[in-house]
Every structure is written in C-alpha cells, then in structure tokens.
GROMACS .gro file of C-alpha atoms in nm:
model
  475
    1MET     CA    1  10.825   7.284  10.424
    2ILE     CA    2  10.923   7.482  10.728
    3ARG     CA    3  11.214   7.235  10.781
    4PHE     CA    4  11.329   7.288  10.421
    5LEU     CA    5  11.695   7.259  10.525
    6ALA     CA    6  11.656   6.944  10.736
    7SER     CA    7  11.796   6.722  10.466
    8ALA     CA    8  12.099   6.945  10.387
    9THR     CA    9  12.432   6.786  10.438
   10CYS     CA   10  12.605   6.863  10.764
   11ASN     CA   11  12.953   6.867  10.605
   12LEU     CA   12  13.044   7.222  10.687
   13ALA     CA   13  13.209   7.438  10.423
   14ARG     CA   14  13.520   7.604  10.547
   15VAL     CA   15  13.526   7.972  10.485
   16GLN     CA   16  13.872   8.124  10.495
   17VAL     CA   17  13.873   8.471  10.647
   18VAL     CA   18  14.155   8.688  10.514
   19LYS     CA   19  14.239   8.979  10.731
   20ARG     CA   20  14.358   9.299  10.570
   21THR     CA   21  14.722   9.372  10.646
   22SER     CA   22  14.761   9.682  10.865
   23PHE     CA   23  15.046   9.883  10.995
   24CYS     CA   24  15.155   9.787  11.346
   25ARG     CA   25  15.202  10.058  11.607
   26TYR     CA   26  15.580  10.053  11.618
   27SER     CA   27  15.573   9.685  11.721
   28SER     CA   28  15.958   9.675  11.682
   29ILE     CA   29  16.028   9.956  11.928
   30LYS     CA   30  16.327   9.860  12.142
   31THR     CA   31  16.469  10.177  12.299
   32PRO     CA   32  16.333  10.463  12.510
   33GLY     CA   33  16.421  10.705  12.230
   34GLU     CA   34  16.206  10.522  11.984
   35ARG     CA   35  15.920  10.521  12.228
   36LEU     CA   36  15.944  10.894  12.260
   37VAL     CA   37  15.946  10.939  11.885
   38LYS     CA   38  15.633  10.721  11.863
   39LEU     CA   39  15.455  10.922  12.133
   40ARG     CA   40  15.552  11.254  11.976
   41ARG     CA   41  15.428  11.150  11.632
   42GLU     CA   42  15.104  11.014  11.780
   43ASN     CA   43  15.040  11.345  11.951
   44GLU     CA   44  15.115  11.539  11.637
   45ILE     CA   45  14.855  11.338  11.440
   46HIS     CA   46  14.595  11.389  11.717
   47ASP     CA   47  14.663  11.759  11.740
   48ILE     CA   48  14.642  11.825  11.368
   49LEU     CA   49  14.324  11.621  11.332
   50ARG     CA   50  14.152  11.812  11.617
   51LYS     CA   51  14.196  12.132  11.414
   52ILE     CA   52  13.978  12.001  11.126
   53ASN     CA   53  13.651  12.188  11.077
   54ALA     CA   54  13.356  12.068  10.872
   55PRO     CA   55  12.984  12.169  10.881
   56GLU     CA   56  12.865  11.828  10.994
   57ILE     CA   57  13.117  11.793  11.282
   58VAL     CA   58  13.017  11.888  11.633
   59GLY     CA   59  13.338  11.878  11.835
   60ASP     CA   60  13.647  11.718  11.681
   61VAL     CA   61  13.698  11.400  11.481
   62ILE     CA   62  13.902  11.228  11.752
   63LYS     CA   63  13.668  11.284  12.039
   64ASN     CA   64  13.364  11.177  11.835
   65GLU     CA   65  13.558  10.870  11.700
   66ILE     CA   66  13.497  10.982  11.345
   67VAL     CA   67  13.862  10.897  11.307
   68HIS     CA   68  13.990  10.593  11.500
   69GLY     CA   69  14.243  10.309  11.477
   70ILE     CA   70  14.536  10.528  11.388
   71GLN     CA   71  14.840  10.315  11.311
   72MET     CA   72  15.201  10.403  11.212
   73SER     CA   73  15.511  10.232  11.078
   74GLU     CA   74  15.871  10.330  11.138
   75SER     CA   75  15.903  10.433  10.773
   76GLY     CA   76  15.633  10.706  10.821
   77ALA     CA   77  15.344  10.516  10.671
   78VAL     CA   78  15.012  10.609  10.851
   79SER     CA   79  14.673  10.440  10.829
   80PHE     CA   80  14.349  10.519  11.001
   81ALA     CA   81  13.981  10.431  10.986
   82LEU     CA   82  13.677  10.657  10.954
   83GLN     CA   83  13.322  10.594  11.061
   84PRO     CA   84  13.126  10.493  10.746
   85SER     CA   85  12.897  10.796  10.782
   86ALA     CA   86  13.190  11.040  10.742
   87SER     CA   87  13.171  11.246  10.423
   88GLN     CA   88  13.432  11.233  10.150
   89GLU     CA   89  13.522  11.590  10.244
   90ILE     CA   90  13.616  11.485  10.597
   91GLN     CA   91  13.819  11.194  10.462
   92GLN     CA   92  14.011  11.423  10.226
   93LEU     CA   93  14.071  11.681  10.502
   94CYS     CA   94  14.204  11.418  10.738
   95GLU     CA   95  14.435  11.269  10.475
   96GLU     CA   96  14.568  11.608  10.371
   97ALA     CA   97  14.626  11.709  10.736
   98ILE     CA   98  14.831  11.400  10.813
   99LYS     CA   99  15.025  11.432  10.491
  100SER     CA  100  15.129  11.785  10.591
  101LEU     CA  101  15.347  11.636  10.873
  102ASP     CA  102  15.704  11.627  10.753
  103TRP     CA  103  15.780  11.277  10.870
  104VAL     CA  104  15.477  11.110  10.701
  105SER     CA  105  15.556  10.914  10.385
  106THR     CA  106  15.216  10.769  10.288
  107VAL     CA  107  14.855  10.780  10.420
  108GLU     CA  108  14.590  10.513  10.380
  109SER     CA  109  14.230  10.537  10.512
  110THR     CA  110  13.948  10.288  10.528
  111ARG     CA  111  13.592  10.301  10.650
  112LYS     CA  112  13.468  10.086  10.934
  113TYR     CA  113  13.292  10.119  11.271
  114SER     CA  114  13.506  10.161  11.579
  115SER     CA  115  13.490   9.871  11.822
  116SER     CA  116  13.336  10.095  12.092
  117ALA     CA  117  13.063  10.197  11.851
  118GLN     CA  118  12.951   9.844  11.782
  119THR     CA  119  12.603   9.783  11.926
  120PRO     CA  120  12.493   9.443  11.788
  121LYS     CA  121  12.144   9.313  11.862
  122SER     CA  122  12.276   9.096  12.146
  123LYS     CA  123  11.933   9.012  12.280
  124GLY     CA  124  11.774   8.918  11.947
  125PRO     CA  125  11.750   8.593  11.759
  126GLN     CA  126  12.070   8.386  11.764
  127GLY     CA  127  12.158   8.439  11.400
  128LEU     CA  128  12.116   8.821  11.426
  129ARG     CA  129  12.295   8.883  11.751
  130ASP     CA  130  12.609   9.021  11.593
  131VAL     CA  131  12.426   9.233  11.330
  132ARG     CA  132  12.444   9.607  11.395
  133PHE     CA  133  12.175   9.743  11.154
  134VAL     CA  134  11.900   9.580  10.952
  135VAL     CA  135  11.765   9.777  10.654
  136GLY     CA  136  11.463   9.672  10.447
  137VAL     CA  137  11.450   9.758  10.077
  138THR     CA  138  11.084   9.746   9.991
  139SER     CA  139  10.824   9.880   9.751
  140CYS     CA  140  10.481   9.701   9.770
  141LYS     CA  141  10.480   9.729   9.388
  142GLY     CA  142  10.642   9.460   9.179
  143GLY     CA  143  10.867   9.517   8.884
  144VAL     CA  144  11.019   9.844   8.999
  145GLY     CA  145  11.375   9.711   9.024
  146LYS     CA  146  11.375   9.672   9.400
  147SER     CA  147  11.602   9.364   9.394
  148THR     CA  148  11.850   9.543   9.170
  149VAL     CA  149  11.860   9.834   9.408
  150ALA     CA  150  11.902   9.604   9.714
  151LEU     CA  151  12.184   9.410   9.541
  152ASN     CA  152  12.383   9.715   9.434
  153LEU     CA  153  12.326   9.890   9.769
  154ALA     CA  154  12.465   9.587   9.954
  155TYR     CA  155  12.777   9.566   9.735
  156GLN     CA  156  12.828   9.945   9.747
  157LEU     CA  157  12.820   9.937  10.127
  158ASN     CA  158  13.072   9.656  10.112
  159MET     CA  159  13.293   9.865   9.883
  160ASP     CA  160  13.268  10.147  10.134
  161GLY     CA  161  13.439   9.924  10.392
  162LEU     CA  162  13.145   9.767  10.573
  163SER     CA  163  13.072   9.405  10.651
  164VAL     CA  164  12.741   9.342  10.474
  165GLY     CA  165  12.474   9.071  10.443
  166LEU     CA  166  12.198   9.041  10.181
  167LEU     CA  167  11.877   8.849  10.250
  168ASP     CA  168  11.646   8.775   9.954
  169ALA     CA  169  11.315   8.760  10.142
  170ASP     CA  170  11.100   8.663   9.836
  171ILE     CA  171  10.989   8.300   9.871
  172TYR     CA  172  10.762   8.292   9.570
  173GLY     CA  173  11.003   8.463   9.334
  174PRO     CA  174  11.358   8.466   9.471
  175SER     CA  175  11.589   8.685   9.260
  176LEU     CA  176  11.930   8.656   9.420
  177PRO     CA  177  12.040   8.325   9.258
  178THR     CA  178  11.980   8.491   8.918
  179MET     CA  179  12.176   8.805   9.003
  180ILE     CA  180  12.496   8.654   9.138
  181SER     CA  181  12.702   8.341   9.057
  182PRO     CA  182  12.868   8.202   9.368
  183THR     CA  183  13.115   7.915   9.323
  184ASP     CA  184  12.924   7.697   9.569
  185ASP     CA  185  12.554   7.778   9.594
  186LYS     CA  186  12.461   7.485   9.826
  187LEU     CA  187  12.334   7.544  10.178
  188TYR     CA  188  12.489   7.371  10.484
  189LYS     CA  189  12.432   7.364  10.856
  190THR     CA  190  12.676   7.486  11.121
  191LYS     CA  191  12.750   7.308  11.453
  192GLU     CA  192  12.503   7.548  11.618
  193ASN     CA  193  12.229   7.418  11.387
  194LEU     CA  194  12.221   7.746  11.198
  195ILE     CA  195  12.218   7.783  10.819
  196GLN     CA  196  12.558   7.866  10.679
  197PRO     CA  197  12.515   8.154  10.429
  198ILE     CA  198  12.690   8.190  10.099
  199VAL     CA  199  12.970   8.449  10.075
  200HIS     CA  200  13.003   8.603   9.731
  201ASP     CA  201  13.253   8.883   9.649
  202GLY     CA  202  13.266   8.977  10.018
  203VAL     CA  203  12.893   8.996  10.083
  204VAL     CA  204  12.713   8.733  10.295
  205CYS     CA  205  12.409   8.612  10.098
  206MET     CA  206  12.101   8.407  10.170
  207SER     CA  207  11.799   8.316   9.957
  208TYR     CA  208  11.531   8.049   9.947
  209GLY     CA  209  11.634   8.012   9.585
  210PHE     CA  210  11.963   7.846   9.691
  211SER     CA  211  11.775   7.552   9.856
  212SER     CA  212  11.660   7.253   9.653
  213GLN     CA  213  11.293   7.345   9.708
  214GLY     CA  214  11.355   7.702   9.594
  215LYS     CA  215  11.450   7.584   9.244
  216LYS     CA  216  11.085   7.482   9.190
  217ALA     CA  217  10.758   7.674   9.198
  218ALA     CA  218  10.676   7.758   9.556
  219MET     CA  219  10.315   7.651   9.609
  220ILE     CA  220  10.316   7.732   9.980
  221ARG     CA  221  10.045   7.872  10.205
  222GLY     CA  222  10.092   8.177  10.424
  223PRO     CA  223  10.172   8.013  10.763
  224MET     CA  224  10.436   7.790  10.604
  225VAL     CA  225  10.587   8.085  10.418
  226SER     CA  226  10.618   8.268  10.749
  227GLY     CA  227  10.802   7.974  10.899
  228ILE     CA  228  11.047   7.963  10.608
  229ILE     CA  229  11.127   8.336  10.608
  230SER     CA  230  11.167   8.325  10.986
  231GLN     CA  231  11.426   8.049  10.950
  232LEU     CA  232  11.608   8.234  10.675
  233ALA     CA  233  11.623   8.564  10.866
  234THR     CA  234  11.684   8.453  11.222
  235GLY     CA  235  11.830   8.100  11.167
  236THR     CA  236  12.115   8.202  10.936
  237ASP     CA  237  12.462   8.240  11.084
  238TRP     CA  238  12.512   8.595  10.964
  239GLY     CA  239  12.818   8.652  11.181
  240LYS     CA  240  12.937   9.004  11.265
  241LEU     CA  241  12.775   9.246  11.016
  242ASP     CA  242  12.757   9.620  11.003
  243VAL     CA  243  12.451   9.614  10.785
  244LEU     CA  244  12.203   9.342  10.675
  245VAL     CA  245  12.011   9.446  10.371
  246VAL     CA  246  11.676   9.274  10.333
  247ASP     CA  247  11.527   9.257   9.987
  248MET     CA  248  11.154   9.256  10.064
  249PRO     CA  249  10.899   9.093   9.828
  250PRO     CA  250  10.617   9.288   9.667
  251GLY     CA  251  10.290   9.338   9.857
  252THR     CA  252  10.203   9.385  10.218
  253GLY     CA  253  10.148   9.026  10.333
  254ASP     CA  254  10.268   8.751  10.564
  255ILE     CA  255  10.641   8.791  10.490
  256HIS     CA  256  10.638   9.163  10.571
  257ILE     CA  257  10.448   9.107  10.898
  258THR     CA  258  10.675   8.819  11.003
  259LEU     CA  259  10.991   9.022  10.942
  260GLY     CA  260  10.841   9.318  11.113
  261GLN     CA  261  10.761   9.111  11.424
  262GLN     CA  262  11.078   8.902  11.439
  263VAL     CA  263  11.350   9.122  11.300
  264ALA     CA  264  11.415   9.465  11.454
  265MET     CA  265  11.457   9.660  11.131
  266ASP     CA  266  11.627   9.994  11.179
  267ALA     CA  267  11.519  10.161  10.859
  268ALA     CA  268  11.351  10.114  10.522
  269ILE     CA  269  11.442  10.234  10.175
  270VAL     CA  270  11.140  10.240   9.940
  271VAL     CA  271  11.179  10.189   9.566
  272SER     CA  272  10.945  10.326   9.301
  273THR     CA  273  10.941  10.425   8.936
  274PRO     CA  274  10.816  10.769   8.823
  275HIS     CA  275  10.488  10.621   8.690
  276ILE     CA  276  10.171  10.698   8.879
  277LEU     CA  277  10.069  10.328   8.898
  278SER     CA  278  10.389  10.260   9.084
  279VAL     CA  279  10.361  10.563   9.315
  280VAL     CA  280  10.010  10.469   9.426
  281ASP     CA  281  10.118  10.123   9.547
  282VAL     CA  282  10.446  10.248   9.690
  283ALA     CA  283  10.248  10.478   9.924
  284LYS     CA  284  10.094  10.169  10.070
  285GLY     CA  285  10.437  10.023  10.123
  286ILE     CA  286  10.543  10.333  10.318
  287GLU     CA  287  10.227  10.309  10.533
  288LEU     CA  288  10.306   9.941  10.604
  289MET     CA  289  10.656  10.028  10.721
  290GLY     CA  290  10.506  10.296  10.946
  291THR     CA  291  10.266  10.043  11.092
  292LEU     CA  292  10.557   9.809  11.161
  293LYS     CA  293  10.739  10.101  11.331
  294VAL     CA  294  11.014  10.102  11.068
  295PRO     CA  295  11.117  10.456  10.957
  296THR     CA  296  11.135  10.512  10.585
  297ILE     CA  297  11.449  10.719  10.540
  298ALA     CA  298  11.481  10.740  10.165
  299LEU     CA  299  11.298  10.698   9.834
  300VAL     CA  300  11.475  10.557   9.529
  301GLU     CA  301  11.315  10.648   9.197
  302ASN     CA  302  11.446  10.365   8.977
  303MET     CA  303  11.434  10.396   8.596
  304SER     CA  304  11.395  10.763   8.657
  305TYR     CA  305  11.501  10.872   8.313
  306PHE     CA  306  11.690  10.750   8.004
  307GLU     CA  307  12.014  10.926   7.927
  308CYS     CA  308  12.096  10.927   7.552
  309PRO     CA  309  12.450  10.784   7.505
  310ASN     CA  310  12.498  11.012   7.200
  311CYS     CA  311  12.383  11.352   7.318
  312SER     CA  312  12.345  11.298   7.694
  313SER     CA  313  11.993  11.440   7.690
  314GLN     CA  314  11.753  11.299   7.949
  315HIS     CA  315  11.420  11.141   7.850
  316GLN     CA  316  11.153  11.066   8.107
  317ILE     CA  317  11.008  10.750   7.959
  318PHE     CA  318  10.761  10.695   8.245
  319GLY     CA  319  10.645  11.053   8.264
  320GLU     CA  320  10.697  11.326   8.520
  321SER     CA  321  10.824  11.215   8.855
  322GLY     CA  322  10.557  11.128   9.117
  323THR     CA  323  10.800  11.049   9.400
  324GLN     CA  324  10.857  11.410   9.499
  325ALA     CA  325  10.493  11.448   9.609
  326LEU     CA  326  10.522  11.114   9.790
  327ALA     CA  327  10.829  11.236   9.979
  328GLU     CA  328  10.655  11.554  10.080
  329GLN     CA  329  10.345  11.367  10.186
  330PHE     CA  330  10.535  11.132  10.425
  331GLY     CA  331  10.815  11.370  10.514
  332ILE     CA  332  11.086  11.146  10.366
  333PRO     CA  333  11.413  11.352  10.362
  334ARG     CA  334  11.602  11.183  10.076
  335ILE     CA  335  11.523  11.102   9.712
  336TYR     CA  336  11.765  10.928   9.478
  337LYS     CA  337  11.704  10.893   9.104
  338VAL     CA  338  11.863  10.597   8.921
  339PRO     CA  339  11.875  10.635   8.539
  340ILE     CA  340  11.796  10.364   8.289
  341HIS     CA  341  12.101  10.226   8.117
  342ALA     CA  342  12.155   9.932   7.881
  343SER     CA  343  12.432   9.798   8.114
  344SER     CA  344  12.166   9.711   8.371
  345ALA     CA  345  12.027   9.430   8.152
  346THR     CA  346  12.367   9.332   8.012
  347ASN     CA  347  12.527   9.287   8.354
  348MET     CA  348  12.222   9.103   8.486
  349GLY     CA  349  12.292   8.838   8.221
  350LYS     CA  350  12.647   8.820   8.350
  351LYS     CA  351  12.532   8.797   8.713
  352MET     CA  352  12.728   9.100   8.817
  353PRO     CA  353  12.620   9.392   9.040
  354LEU     CA  354  12.641   9.721   8.847
  355VAL     CA  355  12.868   9.880   9.107
  356LEU     CA  356  13.131   9.612   9.053
  357VAL     CA  357  13.143   9.651   8.675
  358GLU     CA  358  13.411   9.890   8.544
  359LYS     CA  359  13.204   9.992   8.233
  360THR     CA  360  12.895  10.088   8.436
  361PRO     CA  361  12.833  10.463   8.369
  362ASP     CA  362  12.944  10.707   8.645
  363SER     CA  363  12.589  10.847   8.655
  364VAL     CA  364  12.466  10.504   8.787
  365LYS     CA  365  12.758  10.435   9.018
  366GLU     CA  366  12.733  10.782   9.167
  367VAL     CA  367  12.369  10.729   9.268
  368TYR     CA  368  12.440  10.409   9.454
  369LYS     CA  369  12.741  10.578   9.625
  370ASN     CA  370  12.502  10.855   9.736
  371ILE     CA  371  12.245  10.605   9.860
  372SER     CA  372  12.509  10.425  10.066
  373GLU     CA  373  12.637  10.744  10.222
  374GLY     CA  374  12.289  10.879  10.284
  375LEU     CA  375  12.183  10.554  10.453
  376LEU     CA  376  12.484  10.550  10.679
  377SER     CA  377  12.429  10.915  10.765
  378GLU     CA  378  12.068  10.837  10.870
  379LEU     CA  379  12.165  10.526  11.068
  380ASN     CA  380  12.444  10.696  11.253
  381ARG     CA  381  12.297  11.036  11.310
  382LYS     CA  382  12.226  11.126  11.665
  383GLN     CA  383  11.849  11.088  11.690
  384GLU     CA  384  11.708  11.419  11.809
  385ASP     CA  385  11.392  11.402  12.017
  386ALA     CA  386  11.101  11.417  11.772
  387PRO     CA  387  10.857  11.706  11.826
  388SER     CA  388  10.553  11.625  12.038
  389VAL     CA  389  10.217  11.665  11.862
  390THR     CA  390   9.901  11.693  12.066
  391PHE     CA  391   9.548  11.824  12.024
  392ASP     CA  392   9.367  12.097  12.220
  393PRO     CA  393   8.999  12.158  12.132
  394SER     CA  394   9.044  12.533  12.174
  395LEU     CA  395   9.389  12.577  12.015
  396GLY     CA  396   9.394  12.301  11.751
  397VAL     CA  397   9.686  12.070  11.673
  398MET     CA  398   9.985  12.164  11.888
  399ILE     CA  399  10.350  12.096  11.805
  400LYS     CA  400  10.642  12.149  12.043
  401SER     CA  401  11.011  12.088  12.037
  402GLY     CA  402  11.228  12.229  12.313
  403SER     CA  403  11.148  12.598  12.353
  404SER     CA  404  10.973  12.620  12.011
  405HIS     CA  405  10.602  12.555  11.989
  406GLY     CA  406  10.316  12.633  11.751
  407SER     CA  407   9.950  12.550  11.672
  408VAL     CA  408   9.748  12.479  11.362
  409ASN     CA  409   9.372  12.509  11.327
  410ALA     CA  410   9.242  12.150  11.315
  411ALA     CA  411   9.002  12.211  11.018
  412LYS     CA  412   9.279  12.385  10.820
  413LEU     CA  413   9.519  12.098  10.878
  414ARG     CA  414   9.257  11.834  10.790
  415ILE     CA  415   9.180  11.998  10.458
  416SER     CA  416   9.554  12.008  10.367
  417CYS     CA  417   9.575  11.620  10.378
  418MET     CA  418   9.760  11.494  10.064
  419CYS     CA  419   9.635  11.130  10.064
  420ALA     CA  420   9.467  10.968   9.759
  421GLN     CA  421   9.123  11.024   9.910
  422CYS     CA  422   9.184  11.396   9.939
  423VAL     CA  423   9.386  11.470   9.629
  424ASP     CA  424   9.333  11.317   9.280
  425GLU     CA  425   9.650  11.119   9.205
  426ILE     CA  426   9.634  11.188   8.828
  427THR     CA  427   9.535  11.556   8.805
  428GLY     CA  428   9.645  11.678   9.150
  429LYS     CA  429   9.301  11.835   9.198
  430ARG     CA  430   9.198  11.866   9.563
  431LEU     CA  431   8.894  11.650   9.636
  432ILE     CA  432   8.819  11.788   9.984
  433LYS     CA  433   8.766  12.161  10.024
  434THR     CA  434   8.568  12.194  10.338
  435THR     CA  435   8.524  12.012  10.667
  436HIS     CA  436   8.341  12.058  10.995
  437PRO     CA  437   8.485  12.370  11.163
  438ASN     CA  438   8.500  12.189  11.497
  439ILE     CA  439   8.663  11.873  11.372
  440GLN     CA  440   8.879  11.702  11.639
  441ALA     CA  441   9.183  11.484  11.641
  442LEU     CA  442   9.086  11.161  11.821
  443GLY     CA  443   9.428  11.004  11.805
  444ILE     CA  444   9.786  11.097  11.718
  445SER     CA  445  10.063  10.844  11.663
  446LYS     CA  446  10.423  10.877  11.539
  447LYS     CA  447  10.502  10.744  11.191
  448GLY     CA  448  10.871  10.677  11.150
  449ASN     CA  449  11.116  10.956  11.233
  450TYR     CA  450  10.956  11.236  11.037
  451ALA     CA  451  10.574  11.230  11.058
  452VAL     CA  452  10.258  11.163  11.264
  453GLU     CA  453   9.929  11.003  11.179
  454ILE     CA  454   9.613  11.182  11.295
  455GLU     CA  455   9.277  11.009  11.326
  456TRP     CA  456   9.002  11.264  11.272
  457SER     CA  457   8.648  11.270  11.414
  458ASP     CA  458   8.512  11.248  11.054
  459GLY     CA  459   8.659  10.895  11.027
  460HIS     CA  460   8.955  10.989  10.813
  461SER     CA  461   9.324  10.935  10.893
  462SER     CA  462   9.598  11.164  10.762
  463ILE     CA  463   9.976  11.153  10.769
  464PHE     CA  464  10.158  11.484  10.822
  465PRO     CA  465  10.533  11.538  10.828
  466PHE     CA  466  10.654  11.740  11.128
  467LYS     CA  467  10.797  11.987  10.872
  468LYS     CA  468  10.450  12.055  10.733
  469ILE     CA  469  10.292  12.109  11.072
  470TRP     CA  470  10.568  12.356  11.162
  471GLU     CA  471  10.519  12.542  10.836
  472MET     CA  472  10.143  12.575  10.889
  473SER     CA  473  10.165  12.663  11.254
  474GLU     CA  474  10.133  13.003  11.412
  475GLN     CA  475  10.445  13.010  11.618
   0.00000   0.00000   0.00000
C-alpha cells in the first residue's frame, strides 16, 4: 500500500501556467528625456510612500519591502505589490498616496512576497523544497468542521494573492474529493518520480481520496499509513508555494507524528466548537502540537453561533464558548468565531468553498478574511526573543526578557494551573487549593511561541503562558 501510486499512468498532464499581465517599467523608453521622466516619477513614488505612517510599521514601507515591485506605464498607470501580511489600512494609504501624484492615472495593487523575502525549505524533502510556510489545521476532535476551515482558509489565502497548496492528510476519511470538483481528479507521476498534484481554482490540491485505493475503505495498519502520508506530503511536486495548508485528521496518532517528524510545520491553527466535549479533546491537540514543537497561533471556534436570517439575533446552540479559557490556558493570541449558516451545507453539496460563493454571508467571509490576515501576520512577524523562564529554590519561578525580570512563588504558580486535573471543566471549580510550600520546578520547556511547560516535584505538569507568569510576578 505504501506504493499506492506505482500503477498510475506516467502520461504527464500538462498544466498551463498563465502569468498575470503587469505594467512594464517604461520598456519603450527611447530618449534621454523619457529616461529622466521615468526616474523622476519613480523617485516621487518612493518619496511619497516613505511618508506613510501606520501603527504596525517600524521604519518605512519601502525599506521594509512592505511595498515592492513598483511598475509604471507611459500613460500613468501604476501597479505595486504588498507583502501579504500588510493590513488593508496600509494598502489603502499606499494607493491613496500614489493617486495624489498629478501624473498618475490608475493604481493597482496585489499581494505577494518579494523575491528577496522568499525562504523556501531548500534543504527539506524534494517535494517541499520550494514551499515557504507549512501550516497545520488540526483539532484532535472529529466533527468540528476542521476540513471546512482548512479548505476555506486555503482558498482565502489564494484570493489574497498567495500561491497555496492544500494537503488532505486524512487517510481513513479523506474529505477533499467531496469538497471540490476538479475537472481531472486522476493522479500522475512527473519525470522526477514525484506525484503531480491537482490544481483546482488556483489551489494545488492533494488527497489520498484521489487515488484508486482512496475510493475504498482504508483498512490499513499504522506503519503503512505513515508511509502513505509521507509520500503524499514529501513526494508531491508542490512547486513554488507561499503556504501549504495541511488538513490534519482527528486524533493524536501515527499521521500526526509522521508529519511532525518529516514536515517542518511553521504553525498550527486549532479548530473547536463551543461545546465542552470538543474543548476537552482540542486541548490535547494543542498539547500534541507543542510536543511536536509546532506553535499554535490561533483558535477557530467553528459553529460558534447561529445568526437568525430574519432578526439577526445570535443563538449559541452549543452553549457558552469554552475556547476563551482554552486560549488563556495556552497563551494563544487569536480566536476567530465562525457562525453557523445554511449556505455551509448547501455549498458543500455543490463542492464549492464558501469564500468563492457570492451568496455566502459577509459575516462568514469576513471571518475567513481575518483568519488569513492573522495567519500571515503571525508567520511574517519578526520573532522576538521569548522570555527566559528558570527556577531558583529561594526566589521561585523567574522570568526575564531584556532588562525586565520578575519572580513568582512556585507554590502560588502551581496552584494557579488551569488544566483539567486542577479545574473542573464543567463547573470551573478549582480542584487543587493547596500544595507543598517548598514545591520545586524540576524541568521547564518552551511550548510554542507563547508558553512554557513546568514539571513539578509533585509529579504534575502545567502549561503557563508567558503573559500569565508576567502578570503574577513581582517585578
């Protein structure tokens, strides 16, 4: 079964790549006077863009390559590209600034990485060498709409101007063939003996469900599953991608471990519903990502509420949200809430991502737009040095970042643990109220970008966000 593509035909499908038409930089310049005009106009654009101020900008948009690839035509048409992490405010400010120049007729902006910013995984597996970022969409709990989130995130990223791939990593229950309808869903091999993926509406897609074996029940043992998922992830010719979205299967088993070991995932987005049964299992999924050294950068609360189409009132069908406490426990900075809407089921039958359907409510589209922008912001942000957390028997748990430092009494910190063994998940009642006054931290390890795990001398392990340790510390 590991060689599940061995019998696939070697007749390669030809994929036509259509390049977007762009303005040339005065390619028809013939006289010195025209060259001077070009240079003057180029300097005018640079000068006016350098004056733009926005809260998230350190320096100017030109120096930081937030704006790049500026192109002009003789008629005054100007186009430029922005880094995908740039906010809509910056995009609007840049467009308005350029439009204010008296010789400019039209302005067009797109979103893509600058060539100098490209840092593909050149030393990784052959199929992934030109992939910039790999993002896992996971849950641990089944039935929370994880595949729906992964699909719409991938297509939203593509709509935002990125080259995107989508890997359906569920071998036992692949969803992607049910969610999209490519013209040709057969798998072929390339000359380099890689699997040629399926390109559908601009997104590069791969799923075990597209193979002949994937159309039947997958009665496969763990080691063979690991071989198949390894071939799908690393043996697919993904090409040059800005982001590869991996739709992880439920659970915490072989597939997750294989991907964690063979694919250098840059981040994870964890999907839950508001219901407590979902939240309990999702916590395990976050812990798994931490064990695999993959930072969880966002929580998506799917089916968060139902919005009445008649009165617009919101009804929390699955009860009060449990994801907020989860985010606080693990120090996850972003939470997104996706509402329930009838169009989700309707469009699934039509095999169309919600973000591509015109009639999808703005409340749904806006959430996926925000998830896309938040993800890119986290992937592109300059990673600050995480605080160092240590233990001193006389001072307690120490935290330090630059010139700032603080300490927390170890017993006080231990009692504040928010895990399921220390706090009742239904009532919120604290189950641990006292501990040994001289309890010690035997081990401290980083969990993602925002938290640490502390192993205590009483045999318990706790996860604390840096933010919580700072708040409890005596600085």
